[in-house]
mmCIF file of C-alpha atoms in Angstrom:
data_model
loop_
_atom_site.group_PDB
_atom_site.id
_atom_site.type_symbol
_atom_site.label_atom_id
_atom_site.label_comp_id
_atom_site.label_asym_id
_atom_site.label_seq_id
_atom_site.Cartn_x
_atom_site.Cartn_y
_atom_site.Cartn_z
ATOM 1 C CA UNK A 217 10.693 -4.457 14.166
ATOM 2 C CA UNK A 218 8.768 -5.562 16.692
ATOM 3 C CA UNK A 219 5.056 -4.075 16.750
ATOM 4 C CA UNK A 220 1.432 -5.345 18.367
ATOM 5 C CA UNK A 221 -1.817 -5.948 16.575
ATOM 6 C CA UNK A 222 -2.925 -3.236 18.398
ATOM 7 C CA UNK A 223 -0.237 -0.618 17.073
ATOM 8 C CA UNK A 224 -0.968 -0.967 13.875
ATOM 9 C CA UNK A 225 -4.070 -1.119 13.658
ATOM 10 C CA UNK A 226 -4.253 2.128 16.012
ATOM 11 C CA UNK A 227 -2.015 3.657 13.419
ATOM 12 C CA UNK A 228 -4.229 2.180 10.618
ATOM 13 C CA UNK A 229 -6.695 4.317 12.277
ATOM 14 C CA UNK A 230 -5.107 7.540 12.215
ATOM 15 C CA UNK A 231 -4.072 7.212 8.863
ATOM 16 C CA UNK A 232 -7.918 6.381 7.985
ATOM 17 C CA UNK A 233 -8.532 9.732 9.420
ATOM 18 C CA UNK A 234 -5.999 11.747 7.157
ATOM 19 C CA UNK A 235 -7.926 10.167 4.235
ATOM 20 C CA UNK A 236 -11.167 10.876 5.687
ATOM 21 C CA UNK A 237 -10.320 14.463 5.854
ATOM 22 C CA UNK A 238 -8.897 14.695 2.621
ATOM 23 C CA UNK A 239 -12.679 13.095 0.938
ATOM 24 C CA UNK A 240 -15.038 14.679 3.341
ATOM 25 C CA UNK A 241 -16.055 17.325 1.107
ATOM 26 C CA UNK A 242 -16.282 15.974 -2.371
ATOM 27 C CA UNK A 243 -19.538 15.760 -4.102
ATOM 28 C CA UNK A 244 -19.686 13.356 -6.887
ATOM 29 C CA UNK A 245 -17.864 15.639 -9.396
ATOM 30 C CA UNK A 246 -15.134 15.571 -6.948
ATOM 31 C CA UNK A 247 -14.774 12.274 -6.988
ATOM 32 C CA UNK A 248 -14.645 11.453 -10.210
ATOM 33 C CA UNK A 249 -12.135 13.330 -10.561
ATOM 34 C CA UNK A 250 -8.541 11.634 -12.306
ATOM 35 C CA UNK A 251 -5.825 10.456 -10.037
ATOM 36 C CA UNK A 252 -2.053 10.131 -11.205
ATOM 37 C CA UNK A 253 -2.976 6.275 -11.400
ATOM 38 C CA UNK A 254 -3.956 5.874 -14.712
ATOM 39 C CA UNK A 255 -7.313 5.564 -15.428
ATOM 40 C CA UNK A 256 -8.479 5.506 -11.719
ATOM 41 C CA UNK A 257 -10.674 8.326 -10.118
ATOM 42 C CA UNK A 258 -10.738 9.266 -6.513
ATOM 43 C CA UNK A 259 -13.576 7.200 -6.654
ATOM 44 C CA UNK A 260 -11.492 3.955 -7.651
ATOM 45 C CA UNK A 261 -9.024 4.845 -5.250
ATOM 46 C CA UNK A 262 -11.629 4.401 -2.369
ATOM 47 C CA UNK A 263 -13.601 1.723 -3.214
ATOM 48 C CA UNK A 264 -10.406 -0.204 -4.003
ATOM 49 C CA UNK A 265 -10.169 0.447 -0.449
ATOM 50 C CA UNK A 266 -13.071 -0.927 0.883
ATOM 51 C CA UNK A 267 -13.762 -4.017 -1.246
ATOM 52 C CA UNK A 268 -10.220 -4.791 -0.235
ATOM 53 C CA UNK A 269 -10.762 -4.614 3.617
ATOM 54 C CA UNK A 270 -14.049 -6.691 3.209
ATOM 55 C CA UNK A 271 -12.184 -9.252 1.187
ATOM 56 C CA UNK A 272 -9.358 -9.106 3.931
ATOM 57 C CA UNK A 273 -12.319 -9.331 6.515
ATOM 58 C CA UNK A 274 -13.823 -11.956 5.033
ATOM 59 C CA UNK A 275 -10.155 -14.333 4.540
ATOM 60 C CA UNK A 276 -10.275 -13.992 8.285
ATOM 61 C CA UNK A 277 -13.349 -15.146 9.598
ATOM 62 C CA UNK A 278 -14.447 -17.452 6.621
ATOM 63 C CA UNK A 279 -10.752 -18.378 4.313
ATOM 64 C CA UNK A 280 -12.668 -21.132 2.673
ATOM 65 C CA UNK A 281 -15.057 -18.609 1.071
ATOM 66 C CA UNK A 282 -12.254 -16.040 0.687
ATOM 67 C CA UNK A 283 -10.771 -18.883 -1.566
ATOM 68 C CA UNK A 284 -13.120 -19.697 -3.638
ATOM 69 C CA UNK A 285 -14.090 -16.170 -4.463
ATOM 70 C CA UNK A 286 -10.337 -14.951 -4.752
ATOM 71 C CA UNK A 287 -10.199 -18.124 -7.333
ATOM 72 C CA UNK A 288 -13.143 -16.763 -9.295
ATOM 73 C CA UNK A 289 -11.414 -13.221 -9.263
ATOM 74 C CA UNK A 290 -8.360 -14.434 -10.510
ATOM 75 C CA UNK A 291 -9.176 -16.311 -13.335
ATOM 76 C CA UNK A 292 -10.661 -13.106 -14.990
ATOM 77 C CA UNK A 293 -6.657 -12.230 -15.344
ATOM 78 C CA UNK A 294 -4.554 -10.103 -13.337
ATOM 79 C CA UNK A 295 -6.374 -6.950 -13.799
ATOM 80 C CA UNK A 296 -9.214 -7.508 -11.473
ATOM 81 C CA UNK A 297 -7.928 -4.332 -9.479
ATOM 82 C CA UNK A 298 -9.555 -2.921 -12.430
ATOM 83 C CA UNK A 299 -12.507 -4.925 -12.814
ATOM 84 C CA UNK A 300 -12.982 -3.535 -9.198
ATOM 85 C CA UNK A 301 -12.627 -0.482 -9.886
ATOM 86 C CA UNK A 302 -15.000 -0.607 -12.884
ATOM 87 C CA UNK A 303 -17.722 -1.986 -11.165
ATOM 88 C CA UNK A 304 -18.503 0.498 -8.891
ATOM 89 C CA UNK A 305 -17.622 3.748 -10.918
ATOM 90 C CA UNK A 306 -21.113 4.592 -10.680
ATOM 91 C CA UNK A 307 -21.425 4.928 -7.076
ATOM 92 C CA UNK A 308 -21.984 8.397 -5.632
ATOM 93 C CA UNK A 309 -19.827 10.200 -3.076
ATOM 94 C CA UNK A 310 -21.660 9.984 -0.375
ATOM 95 C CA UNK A 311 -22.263 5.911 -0.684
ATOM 96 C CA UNK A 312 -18.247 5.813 -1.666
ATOM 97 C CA UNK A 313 -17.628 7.568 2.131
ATOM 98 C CA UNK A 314 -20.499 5.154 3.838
ATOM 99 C CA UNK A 315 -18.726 1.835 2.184
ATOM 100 C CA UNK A 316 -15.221 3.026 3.215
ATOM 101 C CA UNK A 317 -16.345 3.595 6.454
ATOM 102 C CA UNK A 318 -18.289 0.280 7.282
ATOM 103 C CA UNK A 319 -15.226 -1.739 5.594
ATOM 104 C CA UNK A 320 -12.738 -0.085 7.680
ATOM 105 C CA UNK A 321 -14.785 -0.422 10.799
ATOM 106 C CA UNK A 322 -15.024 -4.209 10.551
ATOM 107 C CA UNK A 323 -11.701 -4.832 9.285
ATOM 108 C CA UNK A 324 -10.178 -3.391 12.597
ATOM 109 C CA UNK A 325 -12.830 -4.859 14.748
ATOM 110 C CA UNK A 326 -12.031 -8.307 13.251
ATOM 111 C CA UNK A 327 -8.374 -7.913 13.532
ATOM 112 C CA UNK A 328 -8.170 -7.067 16.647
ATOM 113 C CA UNK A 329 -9.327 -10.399 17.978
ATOM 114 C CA UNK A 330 -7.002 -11.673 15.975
ATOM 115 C CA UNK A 331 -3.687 -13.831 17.104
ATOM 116 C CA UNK A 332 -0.878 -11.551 15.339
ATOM 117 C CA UNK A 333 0.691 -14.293 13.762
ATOM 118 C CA UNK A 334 -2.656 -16.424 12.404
ATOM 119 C CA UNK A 335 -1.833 -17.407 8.530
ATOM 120 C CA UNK A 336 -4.444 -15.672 6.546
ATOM 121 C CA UNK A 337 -4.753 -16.129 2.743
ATOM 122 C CA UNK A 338 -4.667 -13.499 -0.069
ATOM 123 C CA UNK A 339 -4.436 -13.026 -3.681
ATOM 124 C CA UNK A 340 -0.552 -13.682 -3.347
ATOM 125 C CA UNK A 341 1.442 -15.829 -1.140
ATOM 126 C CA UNK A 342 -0.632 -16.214 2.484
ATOM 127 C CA UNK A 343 0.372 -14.244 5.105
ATOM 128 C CA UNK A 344 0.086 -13.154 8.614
ATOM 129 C CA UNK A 345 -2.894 -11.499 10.401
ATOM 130 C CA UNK A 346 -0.178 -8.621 11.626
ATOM 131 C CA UNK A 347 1.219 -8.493 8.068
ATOM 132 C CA UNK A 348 -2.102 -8.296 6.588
ATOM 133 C CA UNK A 349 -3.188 -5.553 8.584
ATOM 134 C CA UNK A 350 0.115 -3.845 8.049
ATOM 135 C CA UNK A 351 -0.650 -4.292 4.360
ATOM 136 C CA UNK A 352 -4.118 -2.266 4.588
ATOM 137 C CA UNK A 353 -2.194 0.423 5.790
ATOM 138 C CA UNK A 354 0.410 0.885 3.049
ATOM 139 C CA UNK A 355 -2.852 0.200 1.001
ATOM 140 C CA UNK A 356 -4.004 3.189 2.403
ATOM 141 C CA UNK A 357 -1.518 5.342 3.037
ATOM 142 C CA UNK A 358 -0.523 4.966 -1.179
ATOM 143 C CA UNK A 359 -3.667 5.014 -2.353
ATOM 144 C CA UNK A 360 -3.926 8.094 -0.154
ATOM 145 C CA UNK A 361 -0.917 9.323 -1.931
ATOM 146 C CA UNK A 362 -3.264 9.385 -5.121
ATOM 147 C CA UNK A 363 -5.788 10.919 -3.425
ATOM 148 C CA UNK A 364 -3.929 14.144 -2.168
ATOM 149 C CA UNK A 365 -2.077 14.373 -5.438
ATOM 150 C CA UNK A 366 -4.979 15.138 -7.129
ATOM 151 C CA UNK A 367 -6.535 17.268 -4.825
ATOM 152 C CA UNK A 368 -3.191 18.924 -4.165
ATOM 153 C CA UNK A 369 -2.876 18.656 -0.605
ATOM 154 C CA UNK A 370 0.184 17.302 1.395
ATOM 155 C CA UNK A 371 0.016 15.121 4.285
ATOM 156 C CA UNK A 372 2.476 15.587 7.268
ATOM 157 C CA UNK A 373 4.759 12.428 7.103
ATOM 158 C CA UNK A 374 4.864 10.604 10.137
ATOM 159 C CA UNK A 375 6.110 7.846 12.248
ATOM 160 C CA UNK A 376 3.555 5.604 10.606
ATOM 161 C CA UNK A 377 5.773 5.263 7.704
ATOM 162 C CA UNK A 378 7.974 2.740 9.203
ATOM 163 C CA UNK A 379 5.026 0.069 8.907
ATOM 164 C CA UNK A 380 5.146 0.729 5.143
ATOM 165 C CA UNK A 381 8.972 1.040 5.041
ATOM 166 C CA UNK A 382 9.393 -2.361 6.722
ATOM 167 C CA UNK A 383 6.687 -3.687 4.558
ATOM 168 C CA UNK A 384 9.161 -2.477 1.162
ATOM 169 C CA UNK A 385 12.319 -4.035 3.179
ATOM 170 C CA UNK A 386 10.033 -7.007 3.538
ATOM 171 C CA UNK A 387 8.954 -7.352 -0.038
ATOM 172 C CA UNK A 388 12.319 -7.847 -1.422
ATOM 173 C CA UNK A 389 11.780 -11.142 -2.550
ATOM 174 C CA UNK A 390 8.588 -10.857 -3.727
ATOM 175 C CA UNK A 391 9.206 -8.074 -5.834
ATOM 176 C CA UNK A 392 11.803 -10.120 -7.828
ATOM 177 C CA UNK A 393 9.579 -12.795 -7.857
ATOM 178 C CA UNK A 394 6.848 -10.951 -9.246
ATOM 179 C CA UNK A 395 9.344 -10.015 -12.183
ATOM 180 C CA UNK A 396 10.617 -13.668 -12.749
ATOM 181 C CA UNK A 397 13.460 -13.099 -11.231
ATOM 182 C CA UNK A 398 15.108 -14.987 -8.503
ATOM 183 C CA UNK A 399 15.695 -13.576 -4.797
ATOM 184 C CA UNK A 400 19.307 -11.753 -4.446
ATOM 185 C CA UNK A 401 21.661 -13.558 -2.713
ATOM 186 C CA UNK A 402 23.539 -10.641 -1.961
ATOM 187 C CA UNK A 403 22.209 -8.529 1.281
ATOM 188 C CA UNK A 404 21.391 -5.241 0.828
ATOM 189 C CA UNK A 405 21.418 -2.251 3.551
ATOM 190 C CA UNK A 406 18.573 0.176 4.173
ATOM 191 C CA UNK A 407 19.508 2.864 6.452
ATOM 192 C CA UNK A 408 16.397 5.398 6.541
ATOM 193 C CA UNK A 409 15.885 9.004 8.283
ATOM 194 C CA UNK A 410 12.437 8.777 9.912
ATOM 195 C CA UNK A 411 10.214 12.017 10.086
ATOM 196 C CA UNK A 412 10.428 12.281 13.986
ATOM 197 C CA UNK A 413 14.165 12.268 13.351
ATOM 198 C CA UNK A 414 15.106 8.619 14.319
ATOM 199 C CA UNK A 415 17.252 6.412 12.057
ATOM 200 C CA UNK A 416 15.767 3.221 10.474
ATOM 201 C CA UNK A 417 17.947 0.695 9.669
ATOM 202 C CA UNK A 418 17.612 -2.721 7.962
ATOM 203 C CA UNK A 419 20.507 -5.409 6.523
ATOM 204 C CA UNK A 420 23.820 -6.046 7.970
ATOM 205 C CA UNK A 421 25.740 -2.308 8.010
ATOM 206 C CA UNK A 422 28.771 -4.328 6.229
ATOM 207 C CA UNK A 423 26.710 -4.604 2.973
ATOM 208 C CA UNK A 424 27.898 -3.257 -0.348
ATOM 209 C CA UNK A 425 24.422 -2.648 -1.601
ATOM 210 C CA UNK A 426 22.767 0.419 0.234
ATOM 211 C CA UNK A 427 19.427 2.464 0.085
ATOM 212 C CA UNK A 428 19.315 5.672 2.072
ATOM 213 C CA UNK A 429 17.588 8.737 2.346
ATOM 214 C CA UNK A 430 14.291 9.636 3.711
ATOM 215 C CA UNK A 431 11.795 7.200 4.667
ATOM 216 C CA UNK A 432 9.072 9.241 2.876
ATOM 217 C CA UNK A 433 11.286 8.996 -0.337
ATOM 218 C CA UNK A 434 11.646 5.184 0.371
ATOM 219 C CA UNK A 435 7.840 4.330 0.987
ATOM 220 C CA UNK A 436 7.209 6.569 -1.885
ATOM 221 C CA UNK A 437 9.598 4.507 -4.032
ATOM 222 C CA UNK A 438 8.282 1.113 -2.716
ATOM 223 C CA UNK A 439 4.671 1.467 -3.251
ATOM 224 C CA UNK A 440 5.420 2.702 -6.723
ATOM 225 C CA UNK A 441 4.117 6.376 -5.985
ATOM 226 C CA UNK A 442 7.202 8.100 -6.969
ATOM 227 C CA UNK A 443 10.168 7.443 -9.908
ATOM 228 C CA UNK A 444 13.217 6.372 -8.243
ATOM 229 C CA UNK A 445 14.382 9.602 -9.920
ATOM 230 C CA UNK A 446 11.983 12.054 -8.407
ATOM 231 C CA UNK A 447 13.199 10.958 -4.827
ATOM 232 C CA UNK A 448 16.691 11.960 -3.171
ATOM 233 C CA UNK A 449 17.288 7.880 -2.310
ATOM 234 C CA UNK A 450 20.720 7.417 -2.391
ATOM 235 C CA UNK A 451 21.339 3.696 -4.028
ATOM 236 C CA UNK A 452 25.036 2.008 -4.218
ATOM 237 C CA UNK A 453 24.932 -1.327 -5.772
ATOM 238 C CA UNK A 454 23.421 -3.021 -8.373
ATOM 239 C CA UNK A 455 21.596 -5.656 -6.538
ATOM 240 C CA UNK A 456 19.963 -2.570 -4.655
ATOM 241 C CA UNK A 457 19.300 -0.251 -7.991
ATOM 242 C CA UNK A 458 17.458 -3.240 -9.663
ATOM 243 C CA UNK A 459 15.851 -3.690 -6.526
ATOM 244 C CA UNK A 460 14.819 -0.294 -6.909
ATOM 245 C CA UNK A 461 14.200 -0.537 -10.082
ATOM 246 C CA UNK A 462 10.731 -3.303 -9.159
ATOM 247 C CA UNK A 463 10.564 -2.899 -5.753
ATOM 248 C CA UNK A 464 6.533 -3.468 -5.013
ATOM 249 C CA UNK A 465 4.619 -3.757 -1.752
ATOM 250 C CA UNK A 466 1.457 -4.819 -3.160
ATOM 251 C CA UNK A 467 -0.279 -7.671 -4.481
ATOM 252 C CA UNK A 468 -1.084 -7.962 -8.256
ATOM 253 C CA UNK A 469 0.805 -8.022 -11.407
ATOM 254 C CA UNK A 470 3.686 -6.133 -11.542
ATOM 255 C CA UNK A 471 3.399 -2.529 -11.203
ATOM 256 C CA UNK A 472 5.124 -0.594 -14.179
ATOM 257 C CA UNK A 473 6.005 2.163 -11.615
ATOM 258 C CA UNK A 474 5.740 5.803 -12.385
ATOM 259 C CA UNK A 475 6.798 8.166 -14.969
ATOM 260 C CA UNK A 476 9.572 10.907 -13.469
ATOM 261 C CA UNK A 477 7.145 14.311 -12.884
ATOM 262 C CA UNK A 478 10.229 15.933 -15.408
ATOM 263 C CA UNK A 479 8.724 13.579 -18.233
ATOM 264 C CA UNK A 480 4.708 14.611 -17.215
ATOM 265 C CA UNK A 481 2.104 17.036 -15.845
ATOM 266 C CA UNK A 482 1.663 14.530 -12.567
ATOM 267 C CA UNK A 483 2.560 11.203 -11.156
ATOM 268 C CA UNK A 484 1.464 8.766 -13.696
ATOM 269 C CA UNK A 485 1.258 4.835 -13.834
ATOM 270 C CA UNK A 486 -0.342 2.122 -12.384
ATOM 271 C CA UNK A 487 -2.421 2.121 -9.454
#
């Protein structure tokens, strides 16, 4: 998949926008308000957001200090997603939408100075300055996800999705990694129907091991917004079901997924 700096972070943008739309008019009741991720407000959803792209900003123009601060983060425990969160659950709606909007700003205005494939650190393996803007987008396009849930509005899938879907495709290793498990040997095919109609496709089309269905069901799955079982993924194999099964695009512990909607009154789990 072969994308510029420029692309994503245009389509970073626009999906910036979607989420701006969705928050524009919440007051602080609003935003307090409880998201499917469990024990996370709209609130915690946004400024996750922007003390993420700040920290991103900041591994790019000073990764020294992005060090020693992710070092101080981390050895409060794995959970400092919800230290985050809990220090600024006071803050009101209006300073939420000002933060988001600086952080974003300078994030893209950073990046895009940036050579695609520069080796930026984070608070996993280090990675590069195209994946780590590709990574604020599935950031934001799931945490998004959260967002409209609880507001109940749906978002128009678009073409966008195939950053995130690559991202997932991307992640494979990781993902078993993050579960102590060891990378599959076997190859596994991903063969994905994009919203503009296109067809996706990742692996060698001889695999035994599959995933296919919609990308929206597949970026869904992968950043742990959806159970496997409230998507129409079709998955033959079981290298690719137990990839299924932990698949995770985000840094962190390991996300314990999602409860299937049949088993609760909305998405649950982890942020």
């Amino acid at each position: 998949m072969g994308v510029s700096m420029d692309q994503v972070l245009d389509d970073l943008m626009a999906e910036t926008e979607v989420l701006r739309e969705l928050i524009a008019d919440l007051d602080d009741t609003g935003i307090s308000a409880s998201t499917p991720a469990a024990g996370w407000t709209v609130r915690d959803q946004l400024t996750h957001l922007a003390y993420f792209d700040e920290t991103a900003t900041q591994a790019a123009v000073d990764p020294a200090a992005f060090r020693r601060d992710a070092e101080a983060l981390l050895a409060g425990g794995m959970d400092f997603p919800d230290r985050v969160a809990a220090e600024h659950a006071k803050l009101p709606a209006a300073d939420v939408r000002a933060w988001f909007a600086r952080a974003r700003t300078e994030l893209v205005a950073v990046f895009r100075g940036l050579e695609p494939k520069a080796r930026l650190p984070w608070y996993g393996p280090d990675m590069s300055a195209l994946s780590s803007a590709t990574a604020r987008l599935m950031e934001t396009w799931a945490h998004g996800q959260d967002v409209a849930d609880t507001l109940g509005r749906d978002r128009e899938p678009t073409d966008r999705l195939r950053h995130i879907a690559h991202l997932g495709v991307r992640t494979t290793a990781f993902s078993f990694a993050l579960n102590g498990k060891p990378a599959p040997s076997v190859p596994i095919r991903v063969e994905l129907d994009a919203p503009s109609g296109d067809r996706w496709a990742w692996g060698p089309d001889a695999a035994e091991d599959r995933v296919a269905g919609t990308a929206l069901d597949f970026c869904l799955a992968v950043t742990q917004r959806r159970h496997l079982d409230d998507t129409a993924l079709r998955v033959t194999g079981p290298v690719a079901a137990e990839w299924l099964s932990i698949a995770q695009t985000f840094a962190g512990a390991p996300g314990t997924g999602r409860a299937p909607l049949s088993a609760t009154t909305q998405p649950g789990g982890p942020s």
